[in-house]
Short mmCIF file of C-alpha atoms and ligand atoms in Angstrom, two decimals:
data_model
loop_
_atom_site.label_atom_id
_atom_site.label_comp_id
_atom_site.label_asym_id
_atom_site.label_seq_id
_atom_site.Cartn_x
_atom_site.Cartn_y
_atom_site.Cartn_z
CA MET A 803 0.00 0.00 0.00
CA GLU A 804 1.25 3.49 -0.86
CA ALA A 805 2.17 5.58 2.16
CA ASN A 806 -0.19 8.40 1.18
CA ASN A 807 -3.16 6.03 1.02
CA LYS A 808 -2.76 4.96 4.60
CA ASP A 809 -5.61 5.51 6.98
CA ILE A 810 -4.63 6.97 10.30
CA ASN A 811 -6.47 6.10 13.46
CA LEU A 812 -6.58 8.47 16.39
CA ILE A 813 -7.44 7.36 19.90
CA VAL A 814 -7.23 9.78 22.79
CA HIS A 815 -6.84 7.26 25.57
CA ARG A 816 -7.10 9.97 28.19
CA GLY A 817 -7.60 13.71 28.10
CA THR A 818 -10.78 14.26 26.08
CA HIS A 819 -12.63 15.38 29.23
CA GLU A 820 -9.79 15.91 31.64
CA ILE A 821 -6.89 18.25 32.33
CA GLY A 822 -3.83 16.08 32.81
CA GLY A 823 -3.17 12.37 32.41
CA SER A 824 -2.76 12.98 28.67
CA CYS A 825 -2.25 9.93 26.50
CA ILE A 826 -2.85 9.86 22.75
CA GLU A 827 -2.30 7.16 20.16
CA LEU A 828 -1.95 7.41 16.40
CA SER A 829 -1.81 4.25 14.32
CA THR A 830 -1.63 2.98 10.76
CA ASN A 831 -1.90 -0.63 9.61
CA ASN A 832 1.62 -1.38 10.75
CA SER A 833 2.72 1.36 13.17
CA ARG A 834 1.43 2.67 16.47
CA ILE A 835 2.86 5.65 18.36
CA ILE A 836 1.98 6.98 21.80
CA ILE A 837 2.05 10.74 22.29
CA ASP A 838 2.49 11.68 25.94
CA ALA A 839 2.05 9.15 28.72
CA GLY A 840 0.80 11.27 31.57
CA GLU A 841 -0.26 10.71 35.12
CA GLN A 842 -3.52 12.23 36.29
CA LEU A 843 -3.23 15.49 38.22
CA PRO A 844 -3.99 15.47 41.94
CA SER A 845 -7.61 16.20 42.67
CA THR A 846 -8.35 19.64 44.11
CA ASP A 847 -10.92 17.93 46.32
CA LYS A 848 -9.32 17.48 49.75
CA ASN A 849 -11.37 14.35 50.39
CA LEU A 850 -10.23 12.52 47.28
CA LYS A 851 -6.78 11.04 47.56
CA LYS A 852 -5.10 9.31 44.67
CA SER A 853 -3.63 6.07 45.96
CA THR A 854 -2.37 4.28 42.86
CA VAL A 855 -1.42 5.36 39.37
CA ALA A 856 -4.41 4.77 37.13
CA LEU A 857 -3.51 3.41 33.70
CA PRO A 858 -5.64 4.12 30.65
CA ASN A 859 -6.91 1.07 28.81
CA ILE A 860 -4.33 0.56 26.01
CA GLN A 861 -3.46 -2.83 24.59
CA GLY A 862 0.13 -4.00 24.15
CA VAL A 863 1.87 -1.00 25.69
CA PHE A 864 2.21 -1.48 29.43
CA LYS A 865 4.57 -3.88 31.21
CA GLN A 866 1.83 -6.23 32.39
CA ASP A 867 0.79 -6.82 28.74
CA ASN A 868 2.66 -8.52 25.91
CA LEU A 869 4.30 -5.80 23.86
CA ASP A 870 2.59 -5.19 20.52
CA GLN A 871 5.39 -5.15 17.94
CA LYS A 872 3.53 -2.42 16.02
CA ILE A 873 4.32 0.04 18.82
CA LYS A 874 7.18 2.08 17.39
CA GLY A 875 7.69 4.69 20.07
CA ALA A 876 6.43 7.15 22.66
CA LEU A 877 6.83 10.91 22.13
CA ILE A 878 6.92 13.10 25.22
CA SER A 879 6.00 16.76 24.69
CA HIS A 880 7.37 18.20 27.95
CA SER A 881 8.55 17.54 31.48
CA HIS A 882 5.25 17.83 33.35
CA MET A 883 4.05 14.71 35.20
CA ASP A 884 0.67 14.84 33.48
CA HIS A 885 2.54 14.15 30.22
CA TYR A 886 5.30 11.74 31.26
CA GLY A 887 4.26 10.23 34.62
CA LEU A 888 3.37 6.82 33.13
CA LEU A 889 6.75 6.23 31.46
CA ASN A 890 7.74 3.70 34.13
CA ASN A 891 4.70 1.62 33.23
CA LEU A 892 5.59 1.43 29.55
CA HIS A 893 7.41 -1.62 28.21
CA ASN A 894 11.16 -1.08 28.42
CA ASP A 895 11.50 -1.91 24.72
CA ILE A 896 9.37 1.03 23.56
CA PRO A 897 11.71 3.75 22.24
CA ILE A 898 11.19 7.13 23.92
CA PHE A 899 11.54 10.39 22.00
CA ILE A 900 12.01 13.52 24.10
CA SER A 901 14.07 16.72 24.09
CA LYS A 902 17.37 16.63 25.96
CA ALA A 903 16.40 19.40 28.39
CA SER A 904 13.10 17.64 29.22
CA GLN A 905 14.99 14.40 29.85
CA GLU A 906 17.39 16.22 32.18
CA PHE A 907 14.57 17.91 34.09
CA ILE A 908 12.71 14.62 34.52
CA ASN A 909 15.88 12.98 35.82
CA LEU A 910 16.45 15.92 38.19
CA SER A 911 12.92 15.44 39.58
CA TYR A 912 13.82 11.79 40.13
CA LEU A 913 16.70 12.88 42.38
CA PHE A 914 15.05 15.75 44.21
CA THR A 915 11.34 14.85 44.41
CA PRO A 916 9.24 11.73 45.02
CA SER A 917 9.01 11.17 41.23
CA GLU A 918 10.02 7.60 40.33
CA VAL A 919 10.52 8.21 36.62
CA LYS A 920 14.08 8.21 35.31
CA ILE A 921 14.94 8.18 31.61
CA ASP A 922 18.23 6.46 30.85
CA SER A 923 17.89 5.61 27.21
CA CYS A 924 15.96 7.65 24.68
CA THR A 925 16.33 9.59 21.45
CA ASN A 926 16.55 13.36 21.85
CA PHE A 927 14.79 15.53 19.30
CA GLU A 928 15.30 19.21 18.53
CA SER A 929 12.94 21.95 17.47
CA GLY A 930 12.33 22.01 13.72
CA LYS A 931 14.29 18.81 13.05
CA THR A 932 12.19 16.10 11.45
CA PHE A 933 12.54 12.43 12.38
CA CYS A 934 10.65 9.23 11.61
CA VAL A 935 9.01 6.72 13.92
CA GLY A 936 7.47 3.80 12.03
CA ASP A 937 5.14 5.23 9.38
CA PHE A 938 5.12 8.63 11.07
CA THR A 939 7.22 11.65 10.16
CA ILE A 940 7.45 13.97 13.14
CA THR A 941 8.58 17.57 13.46
CA PRO A 942 8.71 19.02 16.99
CA PHE A 943 8.32 22.78 17.50
CA LEU A 944 9.47 24.55 20.67
CA ILE A 945 6.57 26.40 22.30
CA ASP A 946 5.87 28.74 25.19
CA HIS A 947 4.69 26.90 28.32
CA SER A 948 5.40 26.83 32.05
CA ALA A 949 7.63 23.77 31.59
CA PHE A 950 11.02 24.58 30.11
CA ASP A 951 11.58 23.24 26.58
CA SER A 952 8.01 22.20 25.71
CA TYR A 953 6.99 21.05 22.25
CA MET A 954 4.10 20.69 19.89
CA PHE A 955 4.30 18.01 17.20
CA LEU A 956 3.53 18.07 13.50
CA ILE A 957 2.91 14.45 12.54
CA GLU A 958 2.69 13.41 8.91
CA VAL A 959 1.85 10.18 7.14
CA GLY A 960 1.94 10.54 3.37
CA LYS A 961 -0.15 13.62 2.65
CA LYS A 962 -2.06 13.54 5.91
CA ARG A 963 -0.99 16.07 8.51
CA ILE A 964 -1.84 16.15 12.20
CA LEU A 965 -0.84 18.87 14.63
CA TYR A 966 -0.75 18.27 18.39
CA SER A 967 -0.52 21.58 20.24
CA GLY A 968 0.90 20.09 23.45
CA ASP A 969 0.48 22.39 26.46
CA PHE A 970 1.15 25.95 25.36
CA ARG A 971 0.53 29.61 26.00
CA THR A 972 1.35 32.87 24.28
CA HIS A 973 1.85 35.15 27.30
CA GLY A 974 5.15 33.80 28.63
CA ARG A 975 8.72 34.76 27.81
CA LYS A 976 8.61 32.94 24.45
CA SER A 977 5.37 34.56 23.34
CA LYS A 978 6.44 35.27 19.77
CA ILE A 979 7.76 31.85 18.87
CA LEU A 980 4.42 30.42 17.75
CA ASN A 981 4.03 32.83 14.82
CA LYS A 982 7.32 31.64 13.34
CA HIS A 983 6.12 28.04 13.53
CA PHE A 984 2.78 28.86 11.89
CA LYS A 985 4.67 29.99 8.78
CA LYS A 986 6.52 26.68 8.58
CA ILE A 987 3.49 24.54 9.34
CA GLY A 988 1.18 26.25 6.84
CA ASN A 989 -2.55 25.63 6.89
CA GLN A 990 -2.95 22.19 5.33
CA ILE A 991 -3.75 20.45 8.60
CA ASP A 992 -6.21 17.56 8.56
CA LEU A 993 -6.59 17.35 12.31
CA LEU A 994 -5.60 19.60 15.19
CA LEU A 995 -5.41 18.19 18.71
CA LEU A 996 -5.78 21.40 20.71
CA GLU A 997 -5.36 21.85 24.44
CA GLY A 998 -8.13 23.80 26.17
CA THR A 999 -7.13 24.06 29.82
CA THR A 1000 -8.50 27.58 30.29
CA ILE A 1001 -11.62 27.30 28.13
CA ASP A 1002 -14.03 27.18 31.06
CA ARG A 1003 -12.32 29.92 33.04
CA PRO A 1004 -13.80 33.42 33.13
CA SER A 1005 -12.91 35.07 29.83
CA LYS A 1006 -10.13 37.56 30.36
CA VAL A 1007 -6.77 38.29 28.84
CA LEU A 1008 -4.18 36.61 31.03
CA GLN A 1009 -1.35 38.53 32.62
CA THR A 1010 1.96 38.15 30.84
CA GLU A 1011 5.06 36.97 32.64
CA ALA A 1012 6.29 40.59 32.43
CA ASP A 1013 3.09 41.76 34.21
CA ILE A 1014 3.79 39.18 36.90
CA GLU A 1015 7.32 40.49 37.32
CA GLN A 1016 5.97 44.03 37.78
CA GLU A 1017 3.43 42.89 40.39
CA ILE A 1018 6.17 41.03 42.28
CA VAL A 1019 8.31 44.18 42.32
CA GLN A 1020 5.42 46.19 43.80
CA THR A 1021 4.71 43.54 46.43
CA ILE A 1022 8.37 43.37 47.49
CA GLN A 1023 8.50 47.16 47.76
CA LYS A 1024 5.43 47.30 50.00
CA ASN A 1025 7.18 45.39 52.76
CA ASN A 1026 10.36 46.29 54.60
CA THR A 1027 11.31 42.77 55.62
CA ILE A 1028 11.95 39.43 53.90
CA THR A 1029 9.80 38.27 50.97
CA LEU A 1030 9.18 34.51 50.86
CA VAL A 1031 8.05 33.08 47.54
CA CYS A 1032 6.52 29.76 46.60
CA PHE A 1033 6.35 28.50 43.00
CA ALA A 1034 6.82 25.33 40.94
CA SER A 1035 10.54 24.57 41.14
CA GLN A 1036 10.98 23.90 37.42
CA ASN A 1037 8.96 26.87 36.16
CA ILE A 1038 11.92 28.71 34.64
CA ASP A 1039 9.85 31.67 33.41
CA ARG A 1040 8.68 32.25 36.97
CA ILE A 1041 12.15 31.83 38.48
CA VAL A 1042 13.38 34.46 36.03
CA SER A 1043 10.49 36.79 36.99
CA PHE A 1044 11.45 36.54 40.68
CA TYR A 1045 15.13 36.89 39.85
CA LYS A 1046 14.50 40.04 37.80
CA ALA A 1047 12.20 41.46 40.48
CA SER A 1048 14.96 40.84 43.06
CA ILE A 1049 17.48 42.71 40.91
CA ARG A 1050 15.06 45.60 40.39
CA THR A 1051 14.44 45.92 44.14
CA ASN A 1052 18.09 45.47 45.06
CA LYS A 1053 17.57 42.21 46.95
CA LEU A 1054 19.49 38.98 47.24
CA PHE A 1055 17.66 36.14 45.50
CA VAL A 1056 17.96 33.14 47.83
CA ILE A 1057 17.17 29.76 46.27
CA ASP A 1058 17.56 26.23 47.57
CA PHE A 1059 20.09 23.92 45.95
CA TYR A 1060 17.39 22.04 43.99
CA ILE A 1061 16.49 25.24 42.14
CA ALA A 1062 20.21 25.95 41.75
CA HIS A 1063 20.47 22.66 39.83
CA VAL A 1064 17.35 23.50 37.80
CA LEU A 1065 18.99 26.75 36.68
CA ASN A 1066 22.25 24.94 36.06
CA ILE A 1067 20.51 22.72 33.49
CA ALA A 1068 18.47 25.53 31.91
CA LYS A 1069 21.53 27.73 31.42
CA GLU A 1070 22.85 25.20 28.89
CA TYR A 1071 19.88 25.93 26.62
CA ALA A 1072 19.11 29.62 27.14
CA LYS A 1073 20.50 32.74 28.76
CA ILE A 1074 19.35 31.99 32.30
CA PRO A 1075 20.81 33.32 35.57
CA TYR A 1076 22.41 30.71 37.85
CA PRO A 1077 24.52 30.77 41.03
CA SER A 1078 27.94 31.92 39.86
CA LYS A 1079 30.33 34.85 39.92
CA ILE A 1080 28.37 36.37 37.03
CA TYR A 1081 25.06 36.49 38.94
CA LYS A 1082 26.27 37.67 42.32
CA ASN A 1083 22.87 38.33 43.88
CA ILE A 1084 21.90 34.64 43.74
CA ARG A 1085 22.64 32.73 46.96
CA VAL A 1086 21.91 29.13 47.81
CA TYR A 1087 20.57 27.52 50.99
CA TYR A 1088 20.48 23.85 51.91
CA PRO A 1089 17.12 22.73 53.35
CA TYR A 1090 17.47 19.90 55.88
CA TYR A 1091 15.22 17.27 54.29
CA LEU A 1092 16.43 17.91 50.75
CA ALA A 1093 20.09 17.74 51.80
CA LYS A 1094 19.41 14.56 53.78
CA ARG A 1095 17.67 12.94 50.80
CA ILE A 1096 20.48 13.77 48.39
CA SER A 1097 23.25 12.72 50.76
CA GLU A 1098 21.49 9.42 51.61
CA GLN A 1099 21.32 8.71 47.88
CA GLY A 1100 25.08 9.19 47.74
CA HIS A 1101 24.98 12.29 45.53
CA GLN A 1102 27.29 14.45 47.65
CA LYS A 1103 28.55 16.14 44.49
CA LEU A 1104 25.14 17.73 44.04
CA LEU A 1105 25.39 19.12 47.57
CA TYR A 1106 28.78 20.73 47.10
CA LYS A 1107 28.35 22.10 43.60
CA PHE A 1108 27.16 25.52 44.79
CA LYS A 1109 28.96 25.68 48.15
CA HIS A 1110 30.70 28.96 47.20
CA TYR A 1111 27.32 30.67 47.01
CA LYS A 1112 25.90 29.23 50.22
CA ILE A 1113 23.93 31.41 52.61
CA THR A 1114 23.34 30.26 56.21
CA LYS A 1115 20.19 30.64 58.29
CA ASP A 1116 21.97 33.21 60.48
CA GLU A 1117 22.92 35.29 57.45
CA ILE A 1118 19.33 35.15 56.24
CA ALA A 1119 18.04 36.25 59.65
CA ARG A 1120 20.54 39.13 59.82
CA ASN A 1121 19.71 40.36 56.31
CA CYS A 1122 15.97 39.87 56.24
CA ASP A 1123 15.21 43.25 54.68
CA LYS A 1124 17.54 42.48 51.77
CA ILE A 1125 16.21 39.06 50.78
CA VAL A 1126 13.72 37.39 48.44
CA MET A 1127 13.74 33.71 49.40
CA VAL A 1128 12.22 30.74 47.60
CA ILE A 1129 10.46 28.28 49.89
CA ARG A 1130 8.37 25.12 49.58
CA PRO A 1131 6.36 23.05 52.09
CA SER A 1132 9.29 20.71 52.81
CA VAL A 1133 11.44 23.59 54.16
CA LEU A 1134 9.07 24.38 57.04
CA LEU A 1135 11.53 22.92 59.55
CA ASP A 1136 14.27 25.23 58.22
CA LEU A 1137 12.00 28.27 58.31
CA LYS A 1138 11.24 27.63 61.97
CA LYS A 1139 14.97 27.92 62.67
CA ILE A 1140 15.32 31.32 61.02
CA ASP A 1141 14.74 34.29 63.31
CA ASN A 1142 13.01 37.48 62.26
CA LEU A 1143 10.43 36.02 59.88
CA ASP A 1144 7.52 37.70 61.68
CA GLY A 1145 5.53 39.96 59.39
CA ALA A 1146 7.27 38.66 56.26
CA SER A 1147 5.60 38.88 52.90
CA LEU A 1148 4.62 35.51 51.39
CA ILE A 1149 3.91 35.34 47.65
CA TYR A 1150 2.13 32.22 46.42
CA SER A 1151 2.86 31.90 42.71
CA MET A 1152 1.55 28.61 41.39
CA TRP A 1153 -1.63 26.77 40.49
CA GLU A 1154 -4.41 27.50 43.01
CA GLY A 1155 -5.19 23.77 43.35
CA TYR A 1156 -1.95 23.02 45.20
CA LEU A 1157 -2.91 25.47 47.93
CA ASN A 1158 -5.38 22.89 49.25
CA THR A 1159 -2.81 20.12 49.69
CA PRO A 1160 -2.13 19.24 53.36
CA SER A 1161 1.57 20.16 53.15
CA MET A 1162 0.83 23.56 51.63
CA GLN A 1163 -1.84 24.18 54.27
CA LYS A 1164 0.75 23.49 56.99
CA LEU A 1165 3.04 26.07 55.45
CA LYS A 1166 0.17 28.54 55.19
CA ASN A 1167 -0.80 27.96 58.84
CA TYR A 1168 2.78 28.63 59.88
CA ALA A 1169 2.77 31.84 57.82
CA ASP A 1170 -0.47 32.91 59.50
CA SER A 1171 1.02 32.23 62.95
CA LYS A 1172 3.90 34.55 62.01
CA LYS A 1173 1.44 37.20 60.79
CA MET A 1174 2.88 37.06 57.28
CA LYS A 1175 1.21 39.08 54.54
CA PHE A 1176 -0.07 36.56 52.01
CA SER A 1177 -0.57 37.38 48.34
CA LYS A 1178 -1.19 35.36 45.18
CA ILE A 1179 0.61 36.41 42.02
CA HIS A 1180 0.29 33.94 39.20
CA THR A 1181 -0.48 33.54 35.54
CA SER A 1182 -1.45 30.32 33.83
CA GLY A 1183 0.91 28.11 31.85
CA HIS A 1184 -1.87 27.69 29.31
CA ALA A 1185 -3.25 29.74 26.44
CA ASP A 1186 -6.27 31.98 27.04
CA VAL A 1187 -9.38 31.67 24.87
CA GLU A 1188 -8.32 34.51 22.56
CA SER A 1189 -5.01 32.74 21.84
CA LEU A 1190 -6.83 29.49 21.09
CA LYS A 1191 -8.99 31.33 18.54
CA ILE A 1192 -5.91 32.84 16.91
CA PHE A 1193 -4.26 29.40 16.81
CA ILE A 1194 -7.27 27.94 15.00
CA ASN A 1195 -7.46 30.89 12.60
CA LYS A 1196 -3.82 30.61 11.62
CA ILE A 1197 -3.86 26.86 11.10
CA ASN A 1198 -7.40 26.55 9.73
CA PRO A 1199 -7.56 22.78 10.36
CA LYS A 1200 -10.20 20.54 8.82
CA VAL A 1201 -11.07 19.05 12.22
CA ILE A 1202 -10.28 20.12 15.78
CA VAL A 1203 -10.25 17.56 18.60
CA PRO A 1204 -10.30 19.09 22.10
CA ILE A 1205 -7.83 17.68 24.60
CA HIS A 1206 -6.43 18.61 28.05
CA THR A 1207 -9.73 20.23 28.99
CA ASN A 1208 -12.56 19.78 31.46
CA SER A 1209 -15.09 21.30 29.06
CA PRO A 1210 -14.65 20.14 25.44
CA GLU A 1211 -18.18 21.31 24.63
CA LYS A 1212 -17.02 24.92 25.14
CA PHE A 1213 -14.69 24.55 22.13
CA ILE A 1214 -17.75 25.37 20.00
CA THR A 1215 -17.20 29.03 20.95
CA LEU A 1216 -13.79 28.97 19.25
CA GLY A 1217 -15.14 28.40 15.74
CA GLY A 1218 -13.99 25.69 13.34
CA ASN A 1219 -15.11 22.10 12.94
CA ILE A 1220 -14.99 20.69 16.46
CA LYS A 1221 -15.09 16.92 17.00
CA ILE A 1222 -15.53 15.96 20.63
CA LEU A 1223 -14.26 12.45 21.31
CA SER A 1224 -14.59 10.21 24.35
CA ASP A 1225 -11.56 8.60 25.95
CA GLY A 1226 -10.73 5.40 24.07
CA GLU A 1227 -12.93 6.21 21.05
CA GLN A 1228 -11.47 5.52 17.58
CA PHE A 1229 -11.43 8.31 15.03
CA LYS A 1230 -10.30 7.85 11.42
CA ILE A 1231 -8.31 10.63 9.83
ZN1 ZN B 1903 -0.54 19.26 30.99
ZN1 ZN B 1904 2.30 21.20 31.04
#
């Protein structure tokens, strides 16, 4: 059979009516590929606790099944758990395709967080460079998202062309990159898998990362003592916003050694500040539990890497009015040992849902007991409705399949030919 006569089957195994846990399959007669293998996000409902990893119903892919020889590979769009968290459950023989930075961030999470996913062998792709997996020709495109080095995929079989948006936004520090890709992709797209995380949120233009930086500056200036900040440790855009705000307000930017390692990876791929002689206002502290974890694993090298930029608890206490300090729930013990935190400013700068987790509540209770001034400054990692409309207009796809959304029915408001699928449903392209 000629390649351009091949039928392509799409199955969204998970994500048609859900944010997170993304898992998509494309197949021809002789090739199957998996696009993202994500774990479900924690429920925002305090009473619902996720006990085990739920696997979507896919034949011949997971370790407990016999491997289907038609499975040619798994593509991972970015280093968020809801896109890679199931990798450990995949057969070891399935080739993994992922960017080098994403691989490094996932492996860093393995060392520093409870994540159990580690990627030893894989093929690294690069933006704009086409590669083949079975019948599929794939071109990844770097996009703007809250995970560093995130990608969308153009997937072609013969003349058929599918675009998977991945998770993206247009209000971060790479806001202009999408327009360049649109020119390369053109508008002959048979099917667009489009994320719609924000589609059911009140319609408003989202703050840009630059707006966030400005708001942080104002919040720091309002207070004459230490500013504590809490954000997702691998959200590089946000780290940069806090770093820039610290520079603008003449403060030391105090990070823990996990974030120091995050920056140390990111700096290989972009101009990113990191603890060094060049970026003198960045100092590094060593939280007790994190240091214990890393030293028990035998990774002393990771502990000592930034020792020249270390700041002690005493130094922090003595210089409270000159410091912006990154914290997380696991550093509560360390915070309790730092004097002079009364009346501090605490900026919460991540997804609202995490605020309800027991560990975050403990941190918040401690902050309340110290009469800290609490503020939320955050912007989404996902495109607003206006950006989704522009995306559709530029690409003008024949069919749009909603994904990574709680409300696929709201896609109707975006225009275009919307096809709402159910998880596990087959769709011929
Ligand atoms: Zn996601
Ligand atoms: Zn994401």
